[in-house]
PDB file of C-alpha atoms in Angstrom:
ATOM      1  CA  VAL A   1      -0.135  -0.259   0.080  1.00 54.00           C
ATOM      2  CA  PHE A   2       1.201   3.385  -0.793  1.00 63.00           C
ATOM      3  CA  GLN A   3       0.065   6.512   1.379  1.00 65.00           C
ATOM      4  CA  CYS A   4       0.567  10.467  -0.058  1.00 68.00           C
ATOM      5  CA  LYS A   5      -0.236  13.182   2.224  1.00 70.00           C
ATOM      6  CA  VAL A   6      -0.397  17.108   1.198  1.00 72.00           C
ATOM      7  CA  ASN A   7      -2.327  19.362   2.749  1.00 74.00           C
ATOM      8  CA  GLY A   8      -3.843  17.263   5.631  1.00 73.00           C
ATOM      9  CA  LEU A   9      -5.400  14.596   3.063  1.00 77.00           C
ATOM     10  CA  THR A  10      -4.314  11.206   2.746  1.00 77.00           C
ATOM     11  CA  ALA A  11      -4.777   8.861  -0.378  1.00 75.00           C
ATOM     12  CA  SER A  12      -3.642   5.292  -0.502  1.00 76.00           C
ATOM     13  CA  LEU A  13      -3.103   2.983  -3.280  1.00 72.00           C
ATOM     14  CA  GLU A  14      -3.105  -0.759  -3.451  1.00 76.00           C
ATOM     15  CA  ILE A  15      -1.060  -2.553  -6.241  1.00 74.00           C
ATOM     16  CA  GLN A  16      -1.353  -5.954  -5.921  1.00 75.00           C
ATOM     17  CA  LEU A  17       1.034  -8.138  -7.221  1.00 78.00           C
ATOM     18  CA  VAL A  18      -0.089 -10.878  -9.488  1.00 81.00           C
ATOM     19  CA  PRO A  19       1.990 -13.993 -10.383  1.00 83.00           C
ATOM     20  CA  PRO A  20       3.275 -15.197 -14.024  1.00 86.00           C
ATOM     21  CA  ASP A  21       0.786 -17.467 -15.507  1.00 88.00           C
ATOM     22  CA  PRO A  22       2.643 -21.075 -15.260  1.00 88.00           C
ATOM     23  CA  PRO A  23       5.093 -22.403 -18.289  1.00 90.00           C
ATOM     24  CA  LYS A  24       2.751 -24.333 -20.765  1.00 91.00           C
ATOM     25  CA  HIS A  25       3.307 -27.186 -24.062  1.00 93.00           C
ATOM     26  CA  LEU A  26       6.157 -29.085 -21.654  1.00 93.00           C
ATOM     27  CA  VAL A  27       7.824 -31.144 -24.022  1.00 94.00           C
ATOM     28  CA  ALA A  28      10.741 -33.756 -23.688  1.00 93.00           C
ATOM     29  CA  GLN A  29      13.518 -34.084 -26.504  1.00 92.00           C
ATOM     30  CA  ASN A  30      16.896 -35.501 -27.197  1.00 92.00           C
ATOM     31  CA  ARG A  31      16.522 -38.513 -24.369  1.00 92.00           C
ATOM     32  CA  THR A  32      18.970 -40.721 -23.841  1.00 94.00           C
ATOM     33  CA  ASN A  33      19.739 -43.496 -21.019  1.00 93.00           C
ATOM     34  CA  VAL A  34      20.475 -40.818 -18.182  1.00 95.00           C
ATOM     35  CA  SER A  35      19.165 -38.015 -20.081  1.00 95.00           C
ATOM     36  CA  ILE A  36      16.678 -35.430 -21.577  1.00 94.00           C
ATOM     37  CA  THR A  37      15.988 -31.602 -22.913  1.00 94.00           C
ATOM     38  CA  VAL A  38      12.841 -30.533 -21.162  1.00 93.00           C
ATOM     39  CA  ALA A  39      11.211 -27.380 -23.362  1.00 93.00           C
ATOM     40  CA  TRP A  40       7.908 -25.157 -22.796  1.00 92.00           C
ATOM     41  CA  THR A  41       6.554 -22.200 -23.568  1.00 90.00           C
ATOM     42  CA  ALA A  42       6.649 -19.152 -21.329  1.00 88.00           C
ATOM     43  CA  GLY A  43       3.495 -17.835 -19.542  1.00 88.00           C
ATOM     44  CA  PHE A  44       1.575 -14.342 -20.186  1.00 88.00           C
ATOM     45  CA  ASP A  45       4.021 -12.505 -17.819  1.00 86.00           C
ATOM     46  CA  ASN A  46       1.197 -10.777 -15.740  1.00 86.00           C
ATOM     47  CA  PHE A  47       3.048  -7.266 -16.383  1.00 83.00           C
ATOM     48  CA  SER A  48       5.419  -8.925 -13.918  1.00 79.00           C
ATOM     49  CA  PRO A  49       9.196  -9.672 -15.064  1.00 78.00           C
ATOM     50  CA  ILE A  50      10.011 -13.407 -15.771  1.00 82.00           C
ATOM     51  CA  LYS A  51      13.222 -14.033 -13.170  1.00 80.00           C
ATOM     52  CA  GLY A  52      13.635 -17.332 -14.664  1.00 82.00           C
ATOM     53  CA  PHE A  53      12.454 -20.775 -14.788  1.00 86.00           C
ATOM     54  CA  LYS A  54      12.648 -23.930 -11.244  1.00 87.00           C
ATOM     55  CA  VAL A  55      12.706 -27.493 -13.369  1.00 90.00           C
ATOM     56  CA  MET A  56      11.951 -30.191 -11.649  1.00 92.00           C
ATOM     57  CA  TYR A  57      11.928 -33.831 -11.461  1.00 94.00           C
ATOM     58  CA  THR A  58      10.556 -36.870  -9.743  1.00 95.00           C
ATOM     59  CA  GLU A  59      10.240 -40.915 -11.000  1.00 95.00           C
ATOM     60  CA  SER A  60       7.134 -41.621 -11.606  1.00 94.00           C
ATOM     61  CA  GLY A  61       4.634 -42.310  -8.355  1.00 92.00           C
ATOM     62  CA  SER A  62       6.864 -40.432  -6.081  1.00 94.00           C
ATOM     63  CA  ARG A  63       6.200 -37.457  -4.228  1.00 91.00           C
ATOM     64  CA  THR A  64       9.666 -36.451  -3.864  1.00 94.00           C
ATOM     65  CA  TRP A  65      10.177 -33.596  -6.393  1.00 94.00           C
ATOM     66  CA  ILE A  66      13.933 -33.063  -7.135  1.00 92.00           C
ATOM     67  CA  LEU A  67      15.323 -29.926  -8.754  1.00 89.00           C
ATOM     68  CA  ALA A  68      17.527 -30.548 -11.356  1.00 85.00           C
ATOM     69  CA  ARG A  69      21.456 -30.879 -10.893  1.00 55.00           C
ATOM     70  CA  ASN A  70      22.268 -29.326 -13.664  1.00 47.00           C
ATOM     71  CA  PHE A  71      20.755 -25.947 -14.577  1.00 47.00           C
ATOM     72  CA  GLY A  72      17.525 -26.152 -11.902  1.00 45.00           C
ATOM     73  CA  ASP A  73      17.084 -22.517 -12.120  1.00 51.00           C
ATOM     74  CA  ALA A  74      16.922 -21.279 -16.104  1.00 52.00           C
ATOM     75  CA  ALA A  75      17.820 -18.237 -16.600  1.00 54.00           C
ATOM     76  CA  GLY A  76      15.883 -15.184 -17.872  1.00 60.00           C
ATOM     77  CA  ALA A  77      13.840 -16.475 -21.129  1.00 67.00           C
ATOM     78  CA  THR A  78      15.445 -19.376 -21.555  1.00 78.00           C
ATOM     79  CA  THR A  79      12.533 -22.257 -21.975  1.00 87.00           C
ATOM     80  CA  VAL A  80      15.153 -25.634 -22.610  1.00 88.00           C
ATOM     81  CA  GLN A  81      16.501 -27.407 -20.376  1.00 89.00           C
ATOM     82  CA  LEU A  82      19.248 -30.305 -20.422  1.00 90.00           C
ATOM     83  CA  VAL A  83      18.431 -33.234 -17.053  1.00 92.00           C
ATOM     84  CA  GLU A  84      20.872 -35.176 -16.006  1.00 91.00           C
ATOM     85  CA  GLY A  85      21.929 -37.634 -13.472  1.00 91.00           C
ATOM     86  CA  LEU A  86      18.516 -39.757 -14.660  1.00 94.00           C
ATOM     87  CA  ARG A  87      19.157 -43.670 -14.302  1.00 94.00           C
ATOM     88  CA  PRO A  88      18.377 -46.173 -17.245  1.00 95.00           C
ATOM     89  CA  LEU A  89      14.749 -47.416 -17.832  1.00 94.00           C
ATOM     90  CA  THR A  90      12.753 -45.284 -14.840  1.00 95.00           C
ATOM     91  CA  ASN A  91       9.842 -43.544 -15.572  1.00 95.00           C
ATOM     92  CA  TYR A  92      10.099 -39.659 -14.597  1.00 95.00           C
ATOM     93  CA  ASP A  93       7.820 -37.277 -14.311  1.00 95.00           C
ATOM     94  CA  PHE A  94       8.806 -33.594 -15.059  1.00 93.00           C
ATOM     95  CA  ARG A  95       7.712 -29.839 -14.359  1.00 91.00           C
ATOM     96  CA  VAL A  96       8.736 -26.322 -14.939  1.00 90.00           C
ATOM     97  CA  ARG A  97       7.452 -23.172 -12.223  1.00 88.00           C
ATOM     98  CA  ALA A  98       7.967 -19.784 -13.521  1.00 86.00           C
ATOM     99  CA  ARG A  99       9.550 -17.613 -10.878  1.00 80.00           C
TER     100      ARG A  99
END
């Protein structure tokens, strides 16, 4: 809340920051036995700059999400990320969050 006082009169203005919309169209590219490249489209920024993205993964069925080891925070407008250190013959779920 911002306030301005002039000659005894006070005016207030409340500004709400709205987080960016979630990324969409997450796709898997360039799969190997131990790595994958994930790509996505950034959601609408809601007039608040997107600082980057968090890329996380979990083994399918698990409740524990892991921040990607390499490039866990994609910088700025980067919408493609390599995730390494995966186990062969294992199914994974991925998520990407704007920050």
